[in-house]
Structure formats: structure tokens, C-alpha cells
GROMACS .gro file of C-alpha atoms in nm:
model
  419
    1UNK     CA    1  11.366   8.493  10.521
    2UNK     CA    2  11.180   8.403  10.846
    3UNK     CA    3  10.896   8.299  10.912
    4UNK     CA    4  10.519   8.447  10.887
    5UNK     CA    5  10.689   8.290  10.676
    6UNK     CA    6  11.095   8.388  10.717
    7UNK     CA    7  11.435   8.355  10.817
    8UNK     CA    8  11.696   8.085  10.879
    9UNK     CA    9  11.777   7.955  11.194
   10UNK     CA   10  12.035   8.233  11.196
   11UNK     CA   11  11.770   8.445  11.003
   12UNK     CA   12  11.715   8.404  10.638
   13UNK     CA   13  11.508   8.652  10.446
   14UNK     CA   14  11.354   8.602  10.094
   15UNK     CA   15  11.303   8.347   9.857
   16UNK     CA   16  11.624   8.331   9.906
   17UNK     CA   17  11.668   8.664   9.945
   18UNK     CA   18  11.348   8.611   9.847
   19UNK     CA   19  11.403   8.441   9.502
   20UNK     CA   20  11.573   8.117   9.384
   21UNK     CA   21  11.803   8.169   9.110
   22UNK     CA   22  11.731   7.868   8.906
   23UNK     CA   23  11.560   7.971   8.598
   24UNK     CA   24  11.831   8.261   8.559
   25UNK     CA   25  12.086   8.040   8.528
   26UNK     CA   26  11.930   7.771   8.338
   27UNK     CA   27  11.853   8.039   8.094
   28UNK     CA   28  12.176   8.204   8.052
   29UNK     CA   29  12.373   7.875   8.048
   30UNK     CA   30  12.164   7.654   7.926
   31UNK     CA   31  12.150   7.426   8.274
   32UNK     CA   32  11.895   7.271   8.519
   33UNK     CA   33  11.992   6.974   8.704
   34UNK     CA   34  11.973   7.061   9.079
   35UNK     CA   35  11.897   7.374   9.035
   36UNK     CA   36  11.644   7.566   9.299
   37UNK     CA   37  11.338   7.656   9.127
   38UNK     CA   38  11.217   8.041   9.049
   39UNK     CA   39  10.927   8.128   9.260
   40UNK     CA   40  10.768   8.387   9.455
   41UNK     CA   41  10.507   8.188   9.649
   42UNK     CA   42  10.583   8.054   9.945
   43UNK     CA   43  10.503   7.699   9.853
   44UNK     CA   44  10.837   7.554   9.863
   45UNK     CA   45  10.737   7.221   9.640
   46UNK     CA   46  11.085   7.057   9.657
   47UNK     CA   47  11.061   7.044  10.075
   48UNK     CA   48  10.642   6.967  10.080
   49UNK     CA   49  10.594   7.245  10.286
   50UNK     CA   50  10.260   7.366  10.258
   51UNK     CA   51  10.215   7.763  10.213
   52UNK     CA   52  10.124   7.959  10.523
   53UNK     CA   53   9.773   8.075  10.608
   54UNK     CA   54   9.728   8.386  10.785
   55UNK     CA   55   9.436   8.416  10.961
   56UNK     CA   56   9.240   8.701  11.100
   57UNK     CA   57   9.094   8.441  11.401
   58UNK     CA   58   9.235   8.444  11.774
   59UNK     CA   59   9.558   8.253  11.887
   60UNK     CA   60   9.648   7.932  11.807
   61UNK     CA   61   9.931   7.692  11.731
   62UNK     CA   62   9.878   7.634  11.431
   63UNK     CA   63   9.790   7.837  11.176
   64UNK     CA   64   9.423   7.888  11.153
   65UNK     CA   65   9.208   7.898  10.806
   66UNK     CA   66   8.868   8.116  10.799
   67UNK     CA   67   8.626   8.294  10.635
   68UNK     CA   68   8.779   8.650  10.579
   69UNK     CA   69   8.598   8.888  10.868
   70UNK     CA   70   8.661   9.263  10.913
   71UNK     CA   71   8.975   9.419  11.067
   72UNK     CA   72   8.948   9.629  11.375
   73UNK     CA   73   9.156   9.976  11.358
   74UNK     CA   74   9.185  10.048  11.722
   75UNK     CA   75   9.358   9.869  11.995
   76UNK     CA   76   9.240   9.540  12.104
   77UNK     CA   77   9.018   9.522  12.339
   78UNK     CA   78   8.811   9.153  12.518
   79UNK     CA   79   8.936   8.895  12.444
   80UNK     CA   80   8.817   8.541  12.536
   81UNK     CA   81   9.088   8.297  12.665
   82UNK     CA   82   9.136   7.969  12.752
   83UNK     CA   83   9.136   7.854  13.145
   84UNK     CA   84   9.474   7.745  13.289
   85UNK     CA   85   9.394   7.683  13.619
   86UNK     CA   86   9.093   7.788  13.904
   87UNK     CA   87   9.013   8.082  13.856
   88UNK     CA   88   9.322   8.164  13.611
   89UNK     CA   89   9.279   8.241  13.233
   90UNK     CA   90   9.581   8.242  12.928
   91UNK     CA   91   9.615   8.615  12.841
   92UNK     CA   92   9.925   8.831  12.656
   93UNK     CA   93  10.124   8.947  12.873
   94UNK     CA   94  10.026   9.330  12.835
   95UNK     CA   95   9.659   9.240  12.960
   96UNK     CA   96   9.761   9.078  13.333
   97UNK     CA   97   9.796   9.352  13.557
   98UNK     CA   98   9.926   9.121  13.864
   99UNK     CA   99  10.239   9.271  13.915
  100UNK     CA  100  10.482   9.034  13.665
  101UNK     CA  101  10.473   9.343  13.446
  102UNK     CA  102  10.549   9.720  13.504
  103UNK     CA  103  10.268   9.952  13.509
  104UNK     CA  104  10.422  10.187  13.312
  105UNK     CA  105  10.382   9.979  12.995
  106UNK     CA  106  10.741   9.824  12.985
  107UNK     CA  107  10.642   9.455  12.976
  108UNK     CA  108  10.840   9.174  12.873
  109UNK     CA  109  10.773   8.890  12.714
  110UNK     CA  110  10.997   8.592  12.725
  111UNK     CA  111  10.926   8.406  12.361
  112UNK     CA  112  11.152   8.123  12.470
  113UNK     CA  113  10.869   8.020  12.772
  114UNK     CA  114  10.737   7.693  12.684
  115UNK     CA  115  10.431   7.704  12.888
  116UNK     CA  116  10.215   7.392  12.777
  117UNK     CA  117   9.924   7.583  12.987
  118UNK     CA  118   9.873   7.858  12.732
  119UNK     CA  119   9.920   7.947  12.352
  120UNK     CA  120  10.276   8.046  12.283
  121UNK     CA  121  10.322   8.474  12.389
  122UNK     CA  122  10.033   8.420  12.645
  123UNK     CA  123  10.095   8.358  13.014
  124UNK     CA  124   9.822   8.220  13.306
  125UNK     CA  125   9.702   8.559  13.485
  126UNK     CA  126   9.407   8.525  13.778
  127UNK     CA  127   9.108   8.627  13.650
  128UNK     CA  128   9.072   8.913  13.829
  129UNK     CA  129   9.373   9.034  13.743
  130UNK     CA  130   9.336   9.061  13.370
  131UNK     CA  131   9.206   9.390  13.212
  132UNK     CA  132   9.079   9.493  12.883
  133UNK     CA  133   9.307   9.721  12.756
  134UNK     CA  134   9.626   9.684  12.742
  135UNK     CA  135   9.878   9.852  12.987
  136UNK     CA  136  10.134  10.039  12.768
  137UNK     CA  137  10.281  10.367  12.696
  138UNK     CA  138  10.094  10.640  12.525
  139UNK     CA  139  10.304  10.622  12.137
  140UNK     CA  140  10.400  10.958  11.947
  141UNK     CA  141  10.527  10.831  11.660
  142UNK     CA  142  10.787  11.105  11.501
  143UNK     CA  143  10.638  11.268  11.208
  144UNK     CA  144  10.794  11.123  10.835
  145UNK     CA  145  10.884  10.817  10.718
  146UNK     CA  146  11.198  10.544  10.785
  147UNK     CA  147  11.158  10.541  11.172
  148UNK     CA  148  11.237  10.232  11.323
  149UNK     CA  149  11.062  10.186  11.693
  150UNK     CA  150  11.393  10.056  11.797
  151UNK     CA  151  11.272   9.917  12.149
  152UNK     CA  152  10.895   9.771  11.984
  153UNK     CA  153  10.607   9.907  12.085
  154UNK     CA  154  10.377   9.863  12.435
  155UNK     CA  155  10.628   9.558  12.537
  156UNK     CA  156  10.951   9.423  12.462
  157UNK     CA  157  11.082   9.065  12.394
  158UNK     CA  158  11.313   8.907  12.615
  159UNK     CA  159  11.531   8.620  12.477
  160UNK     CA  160  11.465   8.678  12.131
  161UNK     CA  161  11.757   8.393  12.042
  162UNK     CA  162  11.605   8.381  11.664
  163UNK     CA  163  11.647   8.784  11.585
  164UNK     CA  164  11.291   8.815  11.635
  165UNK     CA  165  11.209   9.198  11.560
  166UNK     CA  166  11.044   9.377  11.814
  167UNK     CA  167  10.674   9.447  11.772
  168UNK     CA  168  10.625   9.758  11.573
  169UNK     CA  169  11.011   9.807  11.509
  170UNK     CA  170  10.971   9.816  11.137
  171UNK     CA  171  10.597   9.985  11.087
  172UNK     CA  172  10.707   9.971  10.676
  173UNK     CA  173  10.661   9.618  10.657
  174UNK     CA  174  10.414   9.465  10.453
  175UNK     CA  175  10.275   9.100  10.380
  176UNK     CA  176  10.096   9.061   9.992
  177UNK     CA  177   9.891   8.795  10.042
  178UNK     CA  178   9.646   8.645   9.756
  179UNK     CA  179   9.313   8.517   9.852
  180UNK     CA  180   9.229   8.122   9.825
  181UNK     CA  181   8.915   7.931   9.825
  182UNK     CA  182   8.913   7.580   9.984
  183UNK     CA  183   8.562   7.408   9.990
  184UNK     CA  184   8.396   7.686  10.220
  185UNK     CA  185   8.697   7.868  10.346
  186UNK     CA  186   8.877   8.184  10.218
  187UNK     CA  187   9.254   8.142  10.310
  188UNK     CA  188   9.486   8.453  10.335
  189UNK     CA  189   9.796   8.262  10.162
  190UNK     CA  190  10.149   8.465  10.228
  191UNK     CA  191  10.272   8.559   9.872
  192UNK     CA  192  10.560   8.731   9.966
  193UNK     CA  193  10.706   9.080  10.093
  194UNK     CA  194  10.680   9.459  10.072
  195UNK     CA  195  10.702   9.776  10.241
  196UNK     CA  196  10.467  10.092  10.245
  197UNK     CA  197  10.602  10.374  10.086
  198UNK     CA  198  10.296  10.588  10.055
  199UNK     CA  199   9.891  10.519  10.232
  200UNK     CA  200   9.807  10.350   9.916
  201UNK     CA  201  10.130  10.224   9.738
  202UNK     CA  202  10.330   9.899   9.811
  203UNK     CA  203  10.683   9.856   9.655
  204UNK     CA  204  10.746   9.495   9.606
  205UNK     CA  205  10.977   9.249   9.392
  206UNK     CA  206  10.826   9.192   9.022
  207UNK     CA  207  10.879   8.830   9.032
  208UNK     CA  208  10.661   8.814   9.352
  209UNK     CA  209  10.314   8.949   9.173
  210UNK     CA  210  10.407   8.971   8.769
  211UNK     CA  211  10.226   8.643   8.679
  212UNK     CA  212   9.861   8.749   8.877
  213UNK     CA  213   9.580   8.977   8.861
  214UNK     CA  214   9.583   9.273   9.126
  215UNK     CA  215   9.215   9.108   9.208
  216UNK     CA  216   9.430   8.832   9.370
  217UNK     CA  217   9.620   9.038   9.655
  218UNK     CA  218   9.565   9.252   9.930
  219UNK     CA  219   9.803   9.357  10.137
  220UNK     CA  220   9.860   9.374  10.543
  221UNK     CA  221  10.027   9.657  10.728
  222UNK     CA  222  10.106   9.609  11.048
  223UNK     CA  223  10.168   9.250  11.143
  224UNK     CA  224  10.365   9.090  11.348
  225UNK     CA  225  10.288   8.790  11.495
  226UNK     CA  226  10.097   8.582  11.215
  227UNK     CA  227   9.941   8.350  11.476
  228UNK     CA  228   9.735   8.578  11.643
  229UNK     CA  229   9.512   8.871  11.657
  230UNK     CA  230   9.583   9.008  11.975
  231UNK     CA  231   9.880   9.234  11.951
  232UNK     CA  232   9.863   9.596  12.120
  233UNK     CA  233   9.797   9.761  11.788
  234UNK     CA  234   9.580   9.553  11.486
  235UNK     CA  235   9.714   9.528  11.148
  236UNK     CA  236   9.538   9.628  10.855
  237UNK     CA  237   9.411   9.528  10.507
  238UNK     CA  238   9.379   9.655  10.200
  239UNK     CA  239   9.268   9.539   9.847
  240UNK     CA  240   9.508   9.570   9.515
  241UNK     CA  241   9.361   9.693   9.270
  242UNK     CA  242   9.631   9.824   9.048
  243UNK     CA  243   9.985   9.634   8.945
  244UNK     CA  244  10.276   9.812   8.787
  245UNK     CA  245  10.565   9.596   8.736
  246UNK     CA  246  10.876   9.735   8.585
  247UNK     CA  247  10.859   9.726   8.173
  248UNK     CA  248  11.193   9.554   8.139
  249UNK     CA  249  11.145   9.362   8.366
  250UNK     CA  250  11.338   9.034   8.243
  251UNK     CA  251  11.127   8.697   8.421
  252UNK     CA  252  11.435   8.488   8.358
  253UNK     CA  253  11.760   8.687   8.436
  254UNK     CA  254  11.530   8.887   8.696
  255UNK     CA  255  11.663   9.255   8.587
  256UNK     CA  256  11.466   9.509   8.691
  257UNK     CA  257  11.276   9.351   8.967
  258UNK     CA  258  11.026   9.592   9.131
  259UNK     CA  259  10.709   9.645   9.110
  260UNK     CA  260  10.434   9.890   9.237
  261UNK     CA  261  10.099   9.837   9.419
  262UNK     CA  262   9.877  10.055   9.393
  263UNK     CA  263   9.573  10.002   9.702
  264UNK     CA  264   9.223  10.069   9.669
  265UNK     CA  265   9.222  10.299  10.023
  266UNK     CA  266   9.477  10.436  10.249
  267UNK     CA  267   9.585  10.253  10.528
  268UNK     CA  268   9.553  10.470  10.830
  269UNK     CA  269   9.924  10.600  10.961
  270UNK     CA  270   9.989  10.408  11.340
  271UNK     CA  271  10.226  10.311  11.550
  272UNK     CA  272  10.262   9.987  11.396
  273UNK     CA  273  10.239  10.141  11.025
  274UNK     CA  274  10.414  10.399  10.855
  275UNK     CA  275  10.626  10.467  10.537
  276UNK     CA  276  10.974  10.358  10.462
  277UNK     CA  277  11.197  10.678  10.298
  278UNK     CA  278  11.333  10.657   9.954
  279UNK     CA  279  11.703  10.739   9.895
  280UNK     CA  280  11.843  10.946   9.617
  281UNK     CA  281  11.898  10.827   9.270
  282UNK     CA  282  12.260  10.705   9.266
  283UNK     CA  283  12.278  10.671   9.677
  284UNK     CA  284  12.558  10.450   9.712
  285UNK     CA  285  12.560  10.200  10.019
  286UNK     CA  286  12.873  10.039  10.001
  287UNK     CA  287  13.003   9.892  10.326
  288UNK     CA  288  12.709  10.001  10.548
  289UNK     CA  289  12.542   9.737  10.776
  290UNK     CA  290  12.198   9.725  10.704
  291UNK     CA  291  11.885   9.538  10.802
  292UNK     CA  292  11.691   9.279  10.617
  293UNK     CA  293  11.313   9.166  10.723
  294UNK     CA  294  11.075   8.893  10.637
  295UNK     CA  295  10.869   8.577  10.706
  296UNK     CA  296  11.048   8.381  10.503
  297UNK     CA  297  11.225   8.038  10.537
  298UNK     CA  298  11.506   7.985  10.770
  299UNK     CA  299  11.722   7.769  10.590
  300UNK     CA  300  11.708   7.662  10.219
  301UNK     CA  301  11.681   7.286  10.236
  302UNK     CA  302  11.403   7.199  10.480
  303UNK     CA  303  11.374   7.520  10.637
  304UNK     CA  304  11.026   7.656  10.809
  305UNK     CA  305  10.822   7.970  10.736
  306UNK     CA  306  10.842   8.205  11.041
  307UNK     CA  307  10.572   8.309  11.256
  308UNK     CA  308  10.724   8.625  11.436
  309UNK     CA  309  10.886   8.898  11.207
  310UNK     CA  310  11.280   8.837  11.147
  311UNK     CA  311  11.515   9.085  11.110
  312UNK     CA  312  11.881   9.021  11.037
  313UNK     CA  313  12.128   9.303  10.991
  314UNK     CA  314  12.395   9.268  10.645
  315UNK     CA  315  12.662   9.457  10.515
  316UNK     CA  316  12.625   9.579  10.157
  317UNK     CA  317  12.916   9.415   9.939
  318UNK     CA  318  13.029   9.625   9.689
  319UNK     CA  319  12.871   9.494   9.284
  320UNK     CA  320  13.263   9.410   9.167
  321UNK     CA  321  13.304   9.269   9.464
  322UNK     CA  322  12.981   9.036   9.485
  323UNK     CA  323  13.028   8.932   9.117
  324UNK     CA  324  13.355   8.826   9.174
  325UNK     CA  325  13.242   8.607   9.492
  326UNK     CA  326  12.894   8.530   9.278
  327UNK     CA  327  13.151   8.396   8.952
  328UNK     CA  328  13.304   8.178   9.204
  329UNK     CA  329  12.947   7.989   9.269
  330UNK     CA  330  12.751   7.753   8.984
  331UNK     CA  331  12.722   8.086   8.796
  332UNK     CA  332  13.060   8.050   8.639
  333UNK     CA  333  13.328   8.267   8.574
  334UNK     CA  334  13.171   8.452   8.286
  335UNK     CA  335  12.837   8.588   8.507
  336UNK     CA  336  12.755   8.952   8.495
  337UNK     CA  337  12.600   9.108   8.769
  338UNK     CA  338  12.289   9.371   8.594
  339UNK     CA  339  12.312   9.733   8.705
  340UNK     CA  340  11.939   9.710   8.799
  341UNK     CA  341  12.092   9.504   9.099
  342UNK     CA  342  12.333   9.550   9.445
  343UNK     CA  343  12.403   9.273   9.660
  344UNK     CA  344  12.407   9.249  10.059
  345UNK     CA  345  12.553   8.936  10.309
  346UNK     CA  346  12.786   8.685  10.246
  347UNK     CA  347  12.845   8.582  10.618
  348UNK     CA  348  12.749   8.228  10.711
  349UNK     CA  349  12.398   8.196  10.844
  350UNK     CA  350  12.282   8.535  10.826
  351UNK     CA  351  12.070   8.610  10.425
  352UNK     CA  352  11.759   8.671  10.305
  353UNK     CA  353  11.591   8.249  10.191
  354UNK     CA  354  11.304   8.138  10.040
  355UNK     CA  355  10.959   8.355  10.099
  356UNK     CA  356  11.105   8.671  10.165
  357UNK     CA  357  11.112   8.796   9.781
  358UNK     CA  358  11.043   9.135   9.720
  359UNK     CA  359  11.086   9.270  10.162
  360UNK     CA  360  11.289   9.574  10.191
  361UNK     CA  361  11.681   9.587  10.276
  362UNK     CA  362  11.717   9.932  10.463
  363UNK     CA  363  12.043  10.121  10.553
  364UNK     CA  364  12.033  10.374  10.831
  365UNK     CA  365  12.091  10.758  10.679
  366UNK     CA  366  12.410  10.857  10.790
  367UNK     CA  367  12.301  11.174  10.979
  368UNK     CA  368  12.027  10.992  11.188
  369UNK     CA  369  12.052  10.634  11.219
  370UNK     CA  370  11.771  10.588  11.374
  371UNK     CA  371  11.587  10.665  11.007
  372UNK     CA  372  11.624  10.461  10.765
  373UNK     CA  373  11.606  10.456  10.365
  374UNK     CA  374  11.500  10.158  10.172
  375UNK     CA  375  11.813  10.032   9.947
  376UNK     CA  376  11.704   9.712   9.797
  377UNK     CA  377  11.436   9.486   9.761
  378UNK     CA  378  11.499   9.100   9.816
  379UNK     CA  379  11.580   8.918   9.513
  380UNK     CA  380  11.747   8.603   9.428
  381UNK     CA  381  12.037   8.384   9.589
  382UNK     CA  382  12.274   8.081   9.568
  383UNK     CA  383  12.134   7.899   9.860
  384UNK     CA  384  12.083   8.077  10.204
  385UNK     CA  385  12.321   8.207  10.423
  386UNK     CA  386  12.690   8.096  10.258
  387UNK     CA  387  12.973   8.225  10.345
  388UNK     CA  388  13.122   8.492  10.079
  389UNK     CA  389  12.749   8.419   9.877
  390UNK     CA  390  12.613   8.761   9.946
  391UNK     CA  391  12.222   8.770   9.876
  392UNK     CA  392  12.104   8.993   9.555
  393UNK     CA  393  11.877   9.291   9.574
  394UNK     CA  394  11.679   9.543   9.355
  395UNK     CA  395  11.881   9.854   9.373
  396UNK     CA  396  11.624  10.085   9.509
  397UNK     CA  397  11.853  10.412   9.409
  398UNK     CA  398  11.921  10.251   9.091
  399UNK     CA  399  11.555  10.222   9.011
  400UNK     CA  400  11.442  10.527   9.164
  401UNK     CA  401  11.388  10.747   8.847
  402UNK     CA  402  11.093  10.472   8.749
  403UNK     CA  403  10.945  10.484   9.086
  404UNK     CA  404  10.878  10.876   9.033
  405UNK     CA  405  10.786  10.834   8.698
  406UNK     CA  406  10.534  10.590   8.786
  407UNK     CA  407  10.368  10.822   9.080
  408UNK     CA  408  10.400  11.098   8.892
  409UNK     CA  409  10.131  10.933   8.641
  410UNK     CA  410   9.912  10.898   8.921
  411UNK     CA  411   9.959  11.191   9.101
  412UNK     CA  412  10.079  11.012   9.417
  413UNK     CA  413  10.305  11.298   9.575
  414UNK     CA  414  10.667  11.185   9.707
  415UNK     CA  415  10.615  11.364  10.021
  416UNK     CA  416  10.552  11.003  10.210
  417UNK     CA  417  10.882  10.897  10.135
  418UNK     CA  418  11.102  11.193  10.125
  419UNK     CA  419  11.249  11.239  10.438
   0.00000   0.00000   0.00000
């Protein structure tokens, strides 16, 4: 979708929505020229792009590669940065106390600035005027899970033209990544979405982990800003060490996409990182405008991974309604839409695109819509962003039932995502 690997100019999620459709319908129909290809890594191979790194290292333009070192848990502290000027260093925004942000913690930060003088989301602050913590709010995050931090957390972003979410805003968003060795370095390669719906369980699209060991992915909580380390609040990593992917799970039609990932140690509840809720079996969504989030490209023919967190906001289209508009696409007129799915978009510019398979579409409950339960999980698409081509999903209600029979067997209680 966008960009630590996401969205579409307008904001694209997924692989196409996380997934391209290709395989699917060269295996139902029998078809393959210029078809996208099926894939859950972010290695788009038709556009050259090579897959983003996410490093655990200090700013920087690009995309840094190192040698895997431990996460801190507590709010960032020193921080060295580059000179700008005499006596002036490049710091975030939330570190310069000389008066171009409130004291009370309310800072902006303008990530349209093109300041060639410092890293992009740092600005030139005198020396003396730069502290070690950061100057923000104290956080109470409401107990339970599915609430969205609406106005970010510690600072907010001013002209965010490219739906940018705020930092913090969805603290149930997860990155799988799978470890790398190149020559000396360890690489943390961006597989694809998930969200946190317990301390130690992921929920995730099938297609995005089925064909690799758990060995191969951790997953990190809390990110925002793939670039850098130095956000208000640090994200956090943990190690896979269990896969469950759905047992009907069908690799070529893609029915039944969702898996389960089962951590080796709780990640620690934060501002930044908490659980998404879980909606009723059956919870029908129909017509509500929902909110899609990702990394992922942000447009399907030469698009770009995203560095900030996108989040674009969708209405869910009916299933008879989506098949119709999906039978009207290279799918053909005889194309059945699979129970195990629901589909979401459909207006030009705005979907889920390539990298963004298996990120969570949530809908706001309808007695607090400031909570949210997760509906779908990003699955396939005809392109990104057509007009009257909604995106397709994993019905989260639909595939609920498995979910609880699955952390039932481990004794995982529900509590974390019942709201």
C-alpha cells in the first residue's frame, strides 16, 4: 500500500491490496500473458525495485543495512546529529526546545520541508537548545484494544499531502520482516503486513508467510517511520517461532487467506503498541468507510515502497456487488467471489497495491468510533486504485470461528481482542 513499503500516490495498500491476482486467474482460466505475478514479498521483479531494508541504525536517506543490534523499550533518549550550521545541530523536532514548538508537547512537524541542511523530519536547532528527552505529553492510553490515537502521539504532522498516518495512530500495526544475510550484514527485509491481536500473536495474510519457516520472521510493533530510530516511542521486535496458516488455505485461488503468528515473547503494551479488536462471527460491514494501512507500493506499475505509515480510508462494497464490478475486469463474467472473502474500494486512486498483503482493513464499531474492529486482511487486486475495482480482503468475521479455534489450542485467551 505505502511505503515502509506502501501506498499509491493517492495511497495504495497491499500487494495490491497486498496480493497480485495473477496466479488465481491463470489457474482458474487457464491464462497468463500480462498478468501481475502472485507474491507476498515486497520485491516487485517486473519494476526492478529492490526490497526495502529496515534498519535499526539512526536517520538517513536512504535506507540503511546493519548488523541486527538490540531494541531499546523506553523513550529515546541522546542522540548524535549532524551539524547544520555554528553552533547548530539537525535534531527531530520534539528534541529543540527553542520556542518553534509548544512546550506542552503539541509539536508539529511539517513532512513537506525540504531542508537540504538536515535528514528529512529533522530541523537545525542551536545547540543549546536541544534536550534529551523529548518534550511531549504524558500518554494514558485507554485500557482494551482497537483504539486509534486519532491526533498521533507526542507531535503531529502538518501537511501530510500523502495520507501519512499520524505517529502512533494505529498502535495494531505490524511489519513481518524475514532476516537476510549479505556478505557480513544481516538485513531486516519487509515481508509484508499484520496487526497485533494478542502480546504474542500476529494475524497476517497466508500468502504473505505460507511458503517459509517461522525461523525466517520476526515481527516489529510499533513503527512508523522506517528510516529512523528516533521516534518518541521505539518499536519493538520479536522472533516467530510458530506459523499457523489456515488448512484450506487454497495458494492459487487464495481462499482462506489468514494466517497466525505465534511470537516467542510478549511485546510490552505502549503507546505506540496495542491490540486491534476482533468483530463477531457474521459482523457484517456493508457500506461503512473504513481504514486501510501499510507500507506498501503507491501505484502498481512503477510505484515506490513507502517510508512513513499510509493510511487510506475505503468503503466496504457489498460481495454481489464487488463480483459484479470484479466480472466486469479480466476475470470474466463467470468469476465467483469465495465466501472466505469481502471486498473494500473501488474509487480511483485510493486501494490497498503491492507490499501491503496481509495489513488489517478496520471499520469503526458503531457505538464508539473511535474503536475499531479488524474486518479484513489485505488480499489480492486488479491493479491499484481503479475506479469501480474494489480491492479484496480476508473476511475477518467470516474466518473468525478458526481464529478461536486456533487460540483455544494454545490457550491464548480472547480477552486482548474482545472489546
Amino acid at each position: 500500500m505505502f511505503g515502509k513499503l506502501i501506498l499509491i500516490p493517492i495511497l495504495l495498500i497491499g500487494a495490491c491490496a497486498g496480493q497480485d491476482y495473477g496466479d488465481l486467474i491463470a489457474s482458474i482460466f487457464n491464462q497468463s500473458a500480462g498478468l501481475p505475478t502472485d507474491t507476498g514479498d515486497i520485491v516487485d521483479t517486473s519494476t526492478k525495485l529492490p526490497p526495502l531494508v529496515i534498519s535499526p541504525t539512526p536517520p538517513a536517506r536512504q535506507v540503511a543495512t546493519t548488523t541486527l543490534a538490540p531494541i531499546p523499550l523506553s523513550p529515546v533518549g541522546g542522540h548524535t546529529y549532524k551539524p547544520c550550521g555554528a553552533g547548530m545541530e539537525c535534531v527531530r523536532e520534539y528534541l529543540c526546545s527553542n520556542g518553534k514548538v509548544n512546550k506542552d508537547g503539541a509539536t508539529l512537524i511539517d513532512i513537506r520541508i525540504d531542508d537540504n541542511s538536515c535528514p528529512f523530519l529533522e530541523t537545525c536547532c542551536a545547540t543549546g537548545d536541544t534536550v534529551s528527552e523529548p518534550i511531549v505529553r504524558p500518554v494514558d492510553p485507554p485500557a482494551g484494544c482497537g483504539y486509534r490515537n486519532i491526533e498521533g502521539i507526542g507531535f503531529k504532522i502538518e501537511g501530510a499531502a500523502d495520507s501519512e498516518a499520524e505517529f502512533g495512530e494505529f498502535p495494531w500495526m505490524v511489519a513481518i520482516l524475514r532476516e537476510e544475510t549479505a556478505i557480513d550484514k544481516v538485513l531486516n527485509v519487509y515481508q509484508c503486513g499484520g496487526s497485533l491481536i494478542a502480546p504474542t500473536v500476529v494475524l497476517t495474510g497466508a500468502h504473505c508467510v505460507q511458503a517459509r519457516k517461522a525461523s525466517n520472521f520476526k515481527v516489529r510493533a510499533g513503527e512508523w517511520e522506517t528510516n529512523t530510530k528516533t521516534e518518541i516511542y521505539p518499536d519493538q521486535d520479536r522472533q516467530v517461532v510458530e506459523m499457523i496458516v489456515h488448512e484450506h488455505y487454497n495458494k492459487g485461488s487464495l481462499y482462506n487467506d489468514i494466517a497466525l503468528l505465534i511470537l516467542e515473547s510478549p511485546f510490552e503494551e505502549a503507546p505506540n503498541v496495542n491490540t486491534v479488536c476482533l468483530p463477531p462471527v457474521n459482523t457484517n460491514f456493508d457500506m461503512s468507510r473504513c481504514f486501510a494501512t501499510g507500507w506498501g507500493k503507491d501505484q502498481f506499475q512503477n510505484g515506490k515502497y513507502q517510508n512513513i505509515l499510509k493510511k487510506i480510508d475505503l468503503p466496504v462494497v457489498p460481495n454481489g456487488k464487488c463480483q459484479d464490478n470484479l466480472r466486469k475486469t479480466r476475470l470474466g463474467k463467470f468469476f465467483e467471489l469465495h465466501s472466505s472473502f469481502m471486498c473494500a474500494g473501488g474509487e480511483r486512486g485510493k486501494d490497498t497495491c503491492k507490499g501491503d498483503g496481509g495489513s488489517p482493513l478496520v471499520c469503526p464499531m458503531p457505538n464508539n468510533p473511535n474503536r475499531y474492529f479488524q474486518a479484513g486482511i489485505v488480499a489480492w487486486g486488479i491493479g491499484c486504485g481503479e475506479e469501480n475495482v474494489p480491492g479484496v480482503y480476508a473476511s475477518v468475521p467470516q474466518l473468525r470461528s478458526w481464529i478461536d479455534e486456533q487460540l483455544g489450542y494454545k490457550r491464548i485467551d480472547a480477552k486482548s481482542f474482545t472489546p
